[in-house]
Amino acid sequence: WTFCTLAAVPLACIHNQDAHLLLEDFVRILTSPSKLVTDYFALGGLGAAFLNAGLCTLLCDILIRLTRAKMTETTLAAYFLVLAHCFYGLNLLNMAPCMAGVFVYCVATRRKIGENIHIAFFSTALGPFASDFLFRYTLGAAFDPSHPRISAAGLIVTAIFSLASGFIVPALLPGTAKMHKGYNLYKAGLAIGLYGMFAFALFYKTLGVAMPEIIFHANPIYEAAERNYLKFINCYFIVIFGITLIYGLSSNARDKQGDSQNRSSRPGQNGCKKRLFSFSGYREIWLCDGHSDMFTSRFGFPLTLVNIGLYGLSIMLFLNAAMAATNGVGFTGPTTGVIIAAITFSASGQTPRNTWPVALGFILLSAVSQIVFRFTPLSSSWTLTTQVYINGLAFATGLCPFTGRYGRRYGVLAGMLDAALCSSTALFHGGFVLYNGGFTAGLTAMLLITILEFYNVKQITDSDHK
């Protein structure tokens, strides 16, 4: 994924004919406060946004190797979330203090960094705080986005916040996971969202510090494309999901062929025709309920890659259909990011089968809203392709365990509840928490699972799945 993202940089520059501006655009991304939702395609350009994403994930790759961290399902999810938010709010500069705080925590508590690398990656969701503290927070009216500078006071505030976060986030993660009982796969979203609420209240509301505005940069190339890189982003994801799917299918075919030969008393003469690609075994992933599932551990890496590829392509199909049917945004920086965010837990719970009811919940709430707007004086303010709802839906797929454990109707209900809430939760933390969608899904899961358990709603059985 890192290689494909970096390889997209020169292609993006050729597509936009702005290679000469790449370094300038990249520096602008690094030195701007980046609260939700800062579109890096607008702020820095297509090439600079992909360069930022590629370098951030390259840093993650290096850290994984240096710390000898195991590439578990959780580590993979954290990696995907870093990549996702590099298109709208996370950059190479503001992620560093967040991760450094967790590294200090590991050293102080004598924990292995490699075993906690996923927490360091998750902590980057607080990147917008670091950006604002570094470049704007202590300068007040003296802040000039066209001439960014870092003050000594800004460095001190950033260091204090990062150290505090490094010790608080690891403490919150286990407790908040118990609050929604595993029914929100985006576990870190609730933990960091709650912490972000208190940080925002303390550093801004309590101290009377004005919130930053989203930095606007005139980008005629992006505007000429109608703020929608439809062809480029579709090609990027079709290639990357296609490679993932094909590699998974071919690896699975080799594994199954090897297993078949090992079972045979005469290797190589078991009568089985050699296949280049194989879906064999994928049905077991397809039938998983999504609750506490670990696909790589249970079914192997090839089948996990098959699921990632299929799931990613299904998301692309849905978004293209939604954009064709409704008025809203296109393939912006945030849209590009949340496509990656949506596959975060496709190695540990998400499949096309258990997520489509959640998406249907968003569609149904949109349809109901349109009917209400049509027959009342109220006016419509959103569609499926309004940016906040695209972002919300991507993370709402983490509610798929409701589909798996309670059935499709409750998956739809979870989607509707999340859709009703997703446009409001950013107000709680001022837009400084990049995992706002995971925070929303966590609150939704807490509400719904409490009600379902109170009324003893029956869970579906394995035979119901089959």
CSV table of C-alpha atoms in Angstrom, one decimal:
chain,number,residue,atom,x,y,z
A,1,TRP,CA,0.0,0.0,0.0
A,2,THR,CA,2.9,2.4,0.8
A,3,PHE,CA,4.5,1.6,-2.6
A,4,CYS,CA,1.2,2.1,-4.5
A,5,THR,CA,0.6,5.4,-2.7
A,6,LEU,CA,4.1,6.7,-3.4
A,7,ALA,CA,3.9,5.5,-7.0
A,8,ALA,CA,0.7,7.5,-7.4
A,9,VAL,CA,2.6,10.8,-6.6
A,10,PRO,CA,4.3,11.3,-10.0
A,11,LEU,CA,1.1,10.2,-11.8
A,12,ALA,CA,-0.9,12.7,-9.8
A,13,CYS,CA,1.6,15.5,-10.7
A,14,ILE,CA,1.3,14.5,-14.4
A,15,HIS,CA,-2.5,14.4,-14.1
A,16,ASN,CA,-2.6,17.9,-12.6
A,17,GLN,CA,0.5,19.3,-14.4
A,18,ASP,CA,1.8,20.8,-11.2
A,19,ALA,CA,5.0,18.9,-10.4
A,20,HIS,CA,6.8,22.2,-9.9
A,21,LEU,CA,4.6,23.0,-7.0
A,22,LEU,CA,4.9,19.7,-5.2
A,23,LEU,CA,7.3,20.7,-2.5
A,24,GLU,CA,5.6,24.0,-1.8
A,25,ASP,CA,2.2,22.3,-1.6
A,26,PHE,CA,3.6,19.6,0.7
A,27,VAL,CA,5.0,22.2,3.1
A,28,ARG,CA,1.6,23.9,3.2
A,29,ILE,CA,0.0,20.7,4.3
A,30,LEU,CA,2.7,20.2,7.0
A,31,THR,CA,2.4,23.8,8.4
A,32,SER,CA,-1.4,24.2,8.5
A,33,PRO,CA,-3.8,23.6,11.4
A,34,SER,CA,-5.8,20.6,10.2
A,35,LYS,CA,-9.1,20.2,12.0
A,36,LEU,CA,-12.0,18.3,10.5
A,37,VAL,CA,-12.5,18.4,7.6
A,38,THR,CA,-9.4,19.9,6.0
A,39,ASP,CA,-9.3,18.7,2.4
A,40,TYR,CA,-5.6,18.1,1.5
A,41,PHE,CA,-6.5,18.0,-2.2
A,42,ALA,CA,-7.6,21.6,-1.9
A,43,LEU,CA,-5.0,22.7,0.6
A,44,GLY,CA,-1.9,21.1,-1.0
A,45,GLY,CA,-3.0,19.5,-4.3
A,46,LEU,CA,-3.4,15.9,-5.5
A,47,GLY,CA,0.3,15.1,-5.7
A,48,ALA,CA,1.2,16.6,-2.3
A,49,ALA,CA,-1.7,14.7,-0.6
A,50,PHE,CA,-0.5,11.4,-2.0
A,51,LEU,CA,3.1,12.3,-1.1
A,52,ASN,CA,2.0,13.0,2.5
A,53,ALA,CA,0.1,9.7,2.7
A,54,GLY,CA,3.0,7.7,1.2
A,55,LEU,CA,5.6,9.2,3.6
A,56,CYS,CA,3.4,8.7,6.7
A,57,THR,CA,2.8,5.1,5.9
A,58,LEU,CA,6.5,4.6,5.0
A,59,LEU,CA,7.3,5.9,8.5
A,60,CYS,CA,4.8,3.4,9.9
A,61,ASP,CA,6.5,0.6,7.9
A,62,ILE,CA,9.9,1.6,9.3
A,63,LEU,CA,8.7,1.7,12.9
A,64,ILE,CA,7.1,-1.7,12.5
A,65,ARG,CA,10.3,-3.1,11.4
A,66,LEU,CA,12.5,-1.3,13.9
A,67,THR,CA,10.4,-2.4,16.8
A,68,ARG,CA,9.9,-5.9,15.4
A,69,ALA,CA,6.1,-5.5,15.8
A,70,LYS,CA,3.9,-8.3,14.6
A,71,MET,CA,1.5,-7.4,11.8
A,72,THR,CA,-1.6,-8.5,13.6
A,73,GLU,CA,-5.1,-7.6,12.6
A,74,THR,CA,-5.1,-4.6,15.1
A,75,THR,CA,-1.7,-3.3,13.7
A,76,LEU,CA,-3.1,-3.6,10.2
A,77,ALA,CA,-6.2,-1.6,11.2
A,78,ALA,CA,-4.1,1.1,12.8
A,79,TYR,CA,-1.9,1.3,9.7
A,80,PHE,CA,-5.0,1.7,7.5
A,81,LEU,CA,-6.3,4.5,9.7
A,82,VAL,CA,-3.0,6.4,9.5
A,83,LEU,CA,-3.1,6.1,5.7
A,84,ALA,CA,-6.8,7.1,5.6
A,85,HIS,CA,-6.4,10.3,7.5
A,86,CYS,CA,-3.4,11.5,5.6
A,87,PHE,CA,-5.8,12.8,3.0
A,88,TYR,CA,-7.7,15.1,5.5
A,89,GLY,CA,-6.0,16.1,8.7
A,90,LEU,CA,-3.0,14.0,9.4
A,91,ASN,CA,0.5,14.7,8.2
A,92,LEU,CA,4.1,13.8,8.8
A,93,LEU,CA,4.6,16.6,11.3
A,94,ASN,CA,1.5,16.5,13.5
A,95,MET,CA,1.6,12.7,13.9
A,96,ALA,CA,5.1,12.7,15.3
A,97,PRO,CA,4.3,14.3,18.7
A,98,CYS,CA,1.3,12.0,19.2
A,99,MET,CA,3.4,8.8,18.6
A,100,ALA,CA,6.3,10.2,20.7
A,101,GLY,CA,4.0,10.5,23.7
A,102,VAL,CA,3.1,6.8,23.5
A,103,PHE,CA,6.8,5.8,23.1
A,104,VAL,CA,7.6,7.7,26.3
A,105,TYR,CA,4.8,5.9,28.0
A,106,CYS,CA,6.3,2.5,26.8
A,107,VAL,CA,9.7,3.5,28.1
A,108,ALA,CA,8.4,4.8,31.4
A,109,THR,CA,6.3,1.7,32.1
A,110,ARG,CA,8.8,-0.7,30.7
A,111,ARG,CA,6.5,-2.0,28.0
A,112,LYS,CA,7.8,-3.1,24.6
A,113,ILE,CA,7.2,-0.5,21.9
A,114,GLY,CA,6.6,-3.2,19.3
A,115,GLU,CA,3.7,-4.6,21.3
A,116,ASN,CA,2.1,-1.1,21.6
A,117,ILE,CA,2.8,0.2,18.1
A,118,HIS,CA,-0.9,0.1,17.3
A,119,ILE,CA,-1.6,2.4,20.2
A,120,ALA,CA,1.0,4.9,18.8
A,121,PHE,CA,-0.7,4.7,15.4
A,122,PHE,CA,-4.2,5.2,16.9
A,123,SER,CA,-3.0,8.2,18.9
A,124,THR,CA,-2.3,10.1,15.6
A,125,ALA,CA,-6.1,10.7,15.6
A,126,LEU,CA,-5.2,13.7,17.9
A,127,GLY,CA,-3.0,15.2,15.2
A,128,PRO,CA,-5.1,18.3,14.6
A,129,PHE,CA,-4.5,19.3,18.3
A,130,ALA,CA,-0.7,19.1,17.7
A,131,SER,CA,-1.0,21.2,14.5
A,132,ASP,CA,-3.0,23.9,16.1
A,133,PHE,CA,-0.8,24.0,19.2
A,134,LEU,CA,2.4,24.2,17.1
A,135,PHE,CA,1.3,26.9,14.6
A,136,ARG,CA,-1.7,28.9,15.9
A,137,TYR,CA,-2.8,28.3,19.5
A,138,THR,CA,-0.2,30.6,21.3
A,139,LEU,CA,0.0,33.3,18.6
A,140,GLY,CA,-3.6,34.4,18.6
A,141,ALA,CA,-4.2,37.4,16.2
A,142,ALA,CA,-0.5,37.2,15.2
A,143,PHE,CA,-1.1,33.9,13.4
A,144,ASP,CA,-0.7,34.2,9.6
A,145,PRO,CA,-1.4,31.0,7.6
A,146,SER,CA,0.6,32.3,4.7
A,147,HIS,CA,3.7,32.7,6.9
A,148,PRO,CA,3.6,29.8,9.4
A,149,ARG,CA,6.0,29.9,12.4
A,150,ILE,CA,6.4,27.9,15.6
A,151,SER,CA,6.7,29.7,18.9
A,152,ALA,CA,8.5,28.4,22.0
A,153,ALA,CA,5.2,28.4,23.9
A,154,GLY,CA,3.6,26.4,21.1
A,155,LEU,CA,6.3,23.7,21.5
A,156,ILE,CA,5.8,23.6,25.2
A,157,VAL,CA,2.0,23.2,24.9
A,158,THR,CA,2.5,20.5,22.2
A,159,ALA,CA,4.9,18.6,24.4
A,160,ILE,CA,2.7,18.7,27.5
A,161,PHE,CA,-0.4,17.6,25.5
A,162,SER,CA,1.6,14.8,23.7
A,163,LEU,CA,3.0,13.4,26.9
A,164,ALA,CA,-0.4,13.5,28.6
A,165,SER,CA,-2.0,11.8,25.6
A,166,GLY,CA,0.7,9.1,25.6
A,167,PHE,CA,-0.3,8.0,29.1
A,168,ILE,CA,-4.1,8.6,28.9
A,169,VAL,CA,-4.9,6.9,25.6
A,170,PRO,CA,-3.5,3.5,26.5
A,171,ALA,CA,-5.5,3.6,29.7
A,172,LEU,CA,-8.8,4.5,28.0
A,173,LEU,CA,-8.7,1.9,25.2
A,174,PRO,CA,-9.5,-1.2,27.3
A,175,GLY,CA,-12.2,0.4,29.3
A,176,THR,CA,-14.1,2.0,26.5
A,177,ALA,CA,-14.0,-1.3,24.6
A,178,LYS,CA,-16.0,-2.8,27.4
A,179,MET,CA,-18.6,0.1,27.2
A,180,HIS,CA,-19.8,-1.0,23.8
A,181,LYS,CA,-18.9,-4.7,24.3
A,182,GLY,CA,-17.2,-5.2,21.0
A,183,TYR,CA,-20.1,-4.0,18.9
A,184,ASN,CA,-18.1,-1.1,17.4
A,185,LEU,CA,-15.0,-2.4,15.6
A,186,TYR,CA,-13.5,1.1,15.7
A,187,LYS,CA,-12.7,0.7,19.3
A,188,ALA,CA,-10.1,3.5,19.5
A,189,GLY,CA,-12.7,6.0,18.2
A,190,LEU,CA,-14.7,6.0,21.4
A,191,ALA,CA,-11.6,6.3,23.6
A,192,ILE,CA,-10.0,9.1,21.7
A,193,GLY,CA,-13.3,10.8,21.1
A,194,LEU,CA,-14.0,11.0,24.8
A,195,TYR,CA,-10.5,12.2,25.6
A,196,GLY,CA,-10.7,14.8,22.8
A,197,MET,CA,-13.9,16.2,24.3
A,198,PHE,CA,-12.1,16.9,27.6
A,199,ALA,CA,-9.0,18.2,25.8
A,200,PHE,CA,-11.1,20.6,23.7
A,201,ALA,CA,-13.1,21.8,26.7
A,202,LEU,CA,-9.9,22.4,28.7
A,203,PHE,CA,-7.6,23.9,26.1
A,204,TYR,CA,-10.2,26.0,24.3
A,205,LYS,CA,-13.5,26.5,26.1
A,206,THR,CA,-12.2,26.8,29.6
A,207,LEU,CA,-9.2,29.0,28.7
A,208,GLY,CA,-11.3,31.1,26.2
A,209,VAL,CA,-9.0,30.3,23.2
A,210,ALA,CA,-10.7,30.8,19.9
A,211,MET,CA,-11.0,27.8,17.6
A,212,PRO,CA,-9.1,27.7,14.4
A,213,GLU,CA,-10.9,28.1,11.0
A,214,ILE,CA,-10.3,25.6,8.3
A,215,ILE,CA,-7.4,27.0,6.2
A,216,PHE,CA,-8.6,28.0,2.8
A,217,HIS,CA,-6.2,27.9,-0.2
A,218,ALA,CA,-7.2,28.9,-3.7
A,219,ASN,CA,-6.6,25.9,-5.8
A,220,PRO,CA,-7.7,26.6,-9.4
A,221,ILE,CA,-6.7,23.1,-10.6
A,222,TYR,CA,-8.9,21.4,-8.0
A,223,GLU,CA,-11.8,23.8,-8.7
A,224,ALA,CA,-11.4,23.2,-12.5
A,225,ALA,CA,-11.9,19.5,-11.7
A,226,GLU,CA,-15.1,20.5,-9.8
A,227,ARG,CA,-13.5,19.3,-6.6
A,228,ASN,CA,-13.9,15.7,-7.7
A,229,TYR,CA,-10.9,13.6,-8.9
A,230,LEU,CA,-13.3,10.8,-10.0
A,231,LYS,CA,-11.2,9.1,-12.7
A,232,PHE,CA,-7.9,9.3,-10.9
A,233,ILE,CA,-9.2,8.0,-7.5
A,234,ASN,CA,-11.2,5.3,-9.2
A,235,CYS,CA,-8.2,4.1,-11.1
A,236,TYR,CA,-6.0,4.2,-7.9
A,237,PHE,CA,-8.4,2.1,-5.9
A,238,ILE,CA,-9.3,-0.3,-8.7
A,239,VAL,CA,-5.6,-1.0,-9.1
A,240,ILE,CA,-4.8,-1.3,-5.4
A,241,PHE,CA,-7.9,-3.4,-4.5
A,242,GLY,CA,-7.5,-5.4,-7.7
A,243,ILE,CA,-3.9,-6.3,-6.8
A,244,THR,CA,-5.0,-7.2,-3.3
A,245,LEU,CA,-7.8,-9.4,-4.6
A,246,ILE,CA,-5.7,-11.2,-7.3
A,247,TYR,CA,-2.7,-11.7,-5.0
A,248,GLY,CA,-5.0,-13.2,-2.3
A,249,LEU,CA,-6.8,-15.5,-4.8
A,250,SER,CA,-3.5,-16.7,-6.3
A,251,SER,CA,-1.9,-17.3,-2.9
A,252,ASN,CA,-5.0,-19.1,-1.7
A,253,ALA,CA,-4.9,-21.4,-4.8
A,254,ARG,CA,-1.3,-22.2,-4.0
A,255,ASP,CA,-2.1,-22.9,-0.3
A,256,LYS,CA,-5.0,-25.1,-1.2
A,257,GLN,CA,-3.0,-27.0,-3.8
A,258,GLY,CA,-0.3,-27.6,-1.3
A,259,ASP,CA,-2.8,-28.8,1.3
A,260,SER,CA,-4.3,-31.1,-1.2
A,261,GLN,CA,-0.9,-32.6,-2.1
A,262,ASN,CA,0.0,-33.1,1.5
A,263,ARG,CA,-3.2,-35.1,2.1
A,264,SER,CA,-2.5,-37.3,-0.8
A,265,SER,CA,-0.5,-40.5,-0.4
A,266,ARG,CA,1.2,-39.8,-3.7
A,267,PRO,CA,2.1,-36.1,-3.9
A,268,GLY,CA,1.3,-34.4,-7.2
A,269,GLN,CA,-1.0,-37.3,-8.3
A,270,ASN,CA,-4.1,-36.6,-6.4
A,271,GLY,CA,-6.2,-36.0,-9.4
A,272,CYS,CA,-6.7,-32.3,-8.6
A,273,LYS,CA,-6.3,-29.8,-11.4
A,274,LYS,CA,-4.0,-27.0,-10.6
A,275,ARG,CA,-5.8,-23.7,-10.4
A,276,LEU,CA,-4.4,-20.1,-10.6
A,277,PHE,CA,-7.1,-18.6,-8.4
A,278,SER,CA,-9.3,-19.9,-5.7
A,279,PHE,CA,-12.1,-18.7,-3.5
A,280,SER,CA,-12.0,-21.9,-1.5
A,281,GLY,CA,-12.6,-21.2,2.2
A,282,TYR,CA,-13.9,-17.7,1.7
A,283,ARG,CA,-17.4,-18.8,2.6
A,284,GLU,CA,-16.3,-19.2,6.2
A,285,ILE,CA,-15.3,-15.6,6.3
A,286,TRP,CA,-18.5,-14.6,4.6
A,287,LEU,CA,-20.5,-16.2,7.3
A,288,CYS,CA,-18.6,-14.7,10.2
A,289,ASP,CA,-20.7,-12.4,12.5
A,290,GLY,CA,-18.0,-9.8,12.8
A,291,HIS,CA,-17.8,-9.8,16.6
A,292,SER,CA,-14.3,-10.4,17.9
A,293,ASP,CA,-13.3,-12.1,14.6
A,294,MET,CA,-9.7,-12.4,13.6
A,295,PHE,CA,-9.6,-13.5,9.9
A,296,THR,CA,-5.8,-13.8,9.5
A,297,SER,CA,-5.5,-16.0,12.6
A,298,ARG,CA,-8.4,-18.2,11.7
A,299,PHE,CA,-8.4,-18.4,7.9
A,300,GLY,CA,-4.9,-17.2,6.8
A,301,PHE,CA,-3.5,-14.2,5.1
A,302,PRO,CA,-4.6,-15.1,1.5
A,303,LEU,CA,-8.3,-15.3,2.3
A,304,THR,CA,-8.0,-12.1,4.4
A,305,LEU,CA,-6.6,-10.3,1.3
A,306,VAL,CA,-9.5,-11.7,-0.8
A,307,ASN,CA,-11.9,-10.1,1.7
A,308,ILE,CA,-10.1,-6.8,1.7
A,309,GLY,CA,-10.1,-6.7,-2.1
A,310,LEU,CA,-13.8,-7.6,-2.5
A,311,TYR,CA,-14.9,-5.3,0.3
A,312,GLY,CA,-12.9,-2.4,-1.0
A,313,LEU,CA,-14.3,-2.9,-4.5
A,314,SER,CA,-17.9,-3.1,-3.1
A,315,ILE,CA,-17.3,0.3,-1.3
A,316,MET,CA,-16.2,1.9,-4.6
A,317,LEU,CA,-19.2,0.5,-6.4
A,318,PHE,CA,-21.5,1.9,-3.7
A,319,LEU,CA,-19.9,5.4,-3.7
A,320,ASN,CA,-20.0,5.7,-7.5
A,321,ALA,CA,-23.7,4.7,-7.5
A,322,ALA,CA,-24.5,7.1,-4.7
A,323,MET,CA,-22.7,10.0,-6.4
A,324,ALA,CA,-24.5,9.3,-9.6
A,325,ALA,CA,-27.9,9.3,-7.9
A,326,THR,CA,-27.6,12.2,-5.4
A,327,ASN,CA,-26.1,15.7,-5.2
A,328,GLY,CA,-23.2,16.1,-2.9
A,329,VAL,CA,-19.4,15.9,-2.9
A,330,GLY,CA,-17.3,13.7,-5.2
A,331,PHE,CA,-13.9,12.1,-4.7
A,332,THR,CA,-12.4,14.7,-2.5
A,333,GLY,CA,-9.5,14.2,-0.1
A,334,PRO,CA,-11.8,13.2,2.8
A,335,THR,CA,-13.8,10.9,0.5
A,336,THR,CA,-10.5,9.2,-0.6
A,337,GLY,CA,-9.5,8.9,3.0
A,338,VAL,CA,-12.7,7.3,4.3
A,339,ILE,CA,-12.6,4.7,1.5
A,340,ILE,CA,-9.5,3.4,3.2
A,341,ALA,CA,-10.9,4.0,6.6
A,342,ALA,CA,-13.9,1.8,5.7
A,343,ILE,CA,-11.7,-1.3,5.1
A,344,THR,CA,-9.9,-0.8,8.4
A,345,PHE,CA,-11.3,-3.9,10.1
A,346,SER,CA,-11.8,-6.0,6.9
A,347,ALA,CA,-9.2,-8.4,8.5
A,348,SER,CA,-11.1,-8.7,11.7
A,349,GLY,CA,-14.9,-8.5,11.2
A,350,GLN,CA,-16.0,-6.5,8.2
A,351,THR,CA,-17.3,-8.2,5.1
A,352,PRO,CA,-19.6,-7.1,2.3
A,353,ARG,CA,-22.3,-9.4,3.8
A,354,ASN,CA,-22.5,-7.9,7.3
A,355,THR,CA,-21.9,-4.3,6.4
A,356,TRP,CA,-24.6,-3.7,3.6
A,357,PRO,CA,-27.5,-3.6,6.2
A,358,VAL,CA,-25.7,-0.7,7.9
A,359,ALA,CA,-25.3,1.1,4.6
A,360,LEU,CA,-29.0,0.4,4.0
A,361,GLY,CA,-29.8,2.1,7.3
A,362,PHE,CA,-28.2,5.3,5.9
A,363,ILE,CA,-30.1,5.0,2.7
A,364,LEU,CA,-33.5,4.5,4.5
A,365,LEU,CA,-32.9,7.5,6.8
A,366,SER,CA,-32.1,9.6,3.8
A,367,ALA,CA,-35.3,8.4,2.1
A,368,VAL,CA,-37.4,9.1,5.1
A,369,SER,CA,-35.8,12.5,5.5
A,370,GLN,CA,-36.6,13.4,1.9
A,371,ILE,CA,-40.3,12.4,2.3
A,372,VAL,CA,-40.5,14.5,5.5
A,373,PHE,CA,-38.9,17.5,3.7
A,374,ARG,CA,-41.3,17.1,0.7
A,375,PHE,CA,-44.5,17.3,2.8
A,376,THR,CA,-43.4,19.8,5.4
A,377,PRO,CA,-42.0,23.4,5.4
A,378,LEU,CA,-38.6,21.9,6.4
A,379,SER,CA,-35.8,21.9,3.8
A,380,SER,CA,-33.4,19.2,3.0
A,381,SER,CA,-29.9,19.7,4.2
A,382,TRP,CA,-28.2,16.5,3.4
A,383,THR,CA,-27.9,13.5,1.0
A,384,LEU,CA,-26.0,10.3,1.0
A,385,THR,CA,-23.1,12.1,-0.6
A,386,THR,CA,-22.9,15.1,1.8
A,387,GLN,CA,-19.3,14.9,3.0
A,388,VAL,CA,-20.2,14.3,6.7
A,389,TYR,CA,-22.5,11.4,5.8
A,390,ILE,CA,-19.9,9.7,3.5
A,391,ASN,CA,-17.5,9.9,6.4
A,392,GLY,CA,-20.0,8.7,8.9
A,393,LEU,CA,-21.0,5.7,6.8
A,394,ALA,CA,-17.4,4.6,6.3
A,395,PHE,CA,-17.0,4.3,10.1
A,396,ALA,CA,-20.6,3.1,10.7
A,397,THR,CA,-19.6,-0.1,9.0
A,398,GLY,CA,-17.8,-0.9,12.2
A,399,LEU,CA,-21.3,-1.6,13.6
A,400,CYS,CA,-21.5,-4.8,11.5
A,401,PRO,CA,-21.5,-7.1,14.6
A,402,PHE,CA,-25.1,-6.0,15.1
A,403,THR,CA,-25.9,-7.6,11.8
A,404,GLY,CA,-23.9,-10.7,12.6
A,405,ARG,CA,-25.2,-11.2,16.1
A,406,TYR,CA,-28.8,-9.9,15.9
A,407,GLY,CA,-29.7,-10.1,12.2
A,408,ARG,CA,-30.0,-7.7,9.3
A,409,ARG,CA,-32.9,-5.6,10.7
A,410,TYR,CA,-30.7,-4.6,13.7
A,411,GLY,CA,-27.8,-3.8,11.3
A,412,VAL,CA,-30.2,-1.5,9.5
A,413,LEU,CA,-31.3,0.1,12.7
A,414,ALA,CA,-27.7,0.6,13.8
A,415,GLY,CA,-27.0,2.4,10.5
A,416,MET,CA,-30.0,4.6,10.9
A,417,LEU,CA,-29.1,5.6,14.5
A,418,ASP,CA,-25.5,6.4,13.4
A,419,ALA,CA,-26.7,8.4,10.4
A,420,ALA,CA,-28.9,10.5,12.8
A,421,LEU,CA,-25.9,11.2,15.1
A,422,CYS,CA,-22.9,11.5,12.8
A,423,SER,CA,-23.4,15.2,11.9
A,424,SER,CA,-23.4,16.3,15.5
A,425,THR,CA,-20.5,14.6,17.3
A,426,ALA,CA,-17.7,16.8,15.9
A,427,LEU,CA,-19.1,19.6,18.0
A,428,PHE,CA,-18.2,17.7,21.1
A,429,HIS,CA,-14.5,17.8,20.4
A,430,GLY,CA,-14.4,20.8,18.1
A,431,GLY,CA,-13.3,18.8,15.1
A,432,PHE,CA,-9.9,18.0,16.6
A,433,VAL,CA,-10.4,14.2,16.7
A,434,LEU,CA,-9.9,12.5,13.3
A,435,TYR,CA,-11.7,9.4,14.5
A,436,ASN,CA,-15.0,11.2,14.7
A,437,GLY,CA,-16.8,8.5,12.8
A,438,GLY,CA,-15.5,5.8,15.2
A,439,PHE,CA,-16.5,8.0,18.1
A,440,THR,CA,-20.0,8.2,16.6
A,441,ALA,CA,-20.2,4.5,16.0
A,442,GLY,CA,-19.1,3.9,19.6
A,443,LEU,CA,-21.8,6.1,21.0
A,444,THR,CA,-24.4,4.4,18.8
A,445,ALA,CA,-23.2,0.9,19.9
A,446,MET,CA,-23.4,1.8,23.6
A,447,LEU,CA,-27.0,3.0,23.1
A,448,LEU,CA,-28.2,0.1,21.0
A,449,ILE,CA,-26.6,-2.8,22.8
A,450,THR,CA,-27.9,-1.5,26.1
A,451,ILE,CA,-31.5,-1.4,24.8
A,452,LEU,CA,-31.2,-4.9,23.1
A,453,GLU,CA,-29.8,-6.5,26.2
A,454,PHE,CA,-32.5,-4.9,28.4
A,455,TYR,CA,-35.3,-6.3,26.3
A,456,ASN,CA,-33.5,-9.7,25.9
A,457,VAL,CA,-33.5,-9.5,22.1
A,458,LYS,CA,-32.5,-13.0,20.9
A,459,GLN,CA,-29.3,-13.4,19.1
A,460,ILE,CA,-29.1,-15.4,15.9
A,461,THR,CA,-27.4,-18.7,15.9
A,462,ASP,CA,-24.7,-20.2,13.6
A,463,SER,CA,-27.4,-22.2,11.8
A,464,ASP,CA,-29.2,-19.0,11.1
A,465,HIS,CA,-26.1,-17.7,9.3
A,466,LYS,CA,-25.9,-20.8,7.2
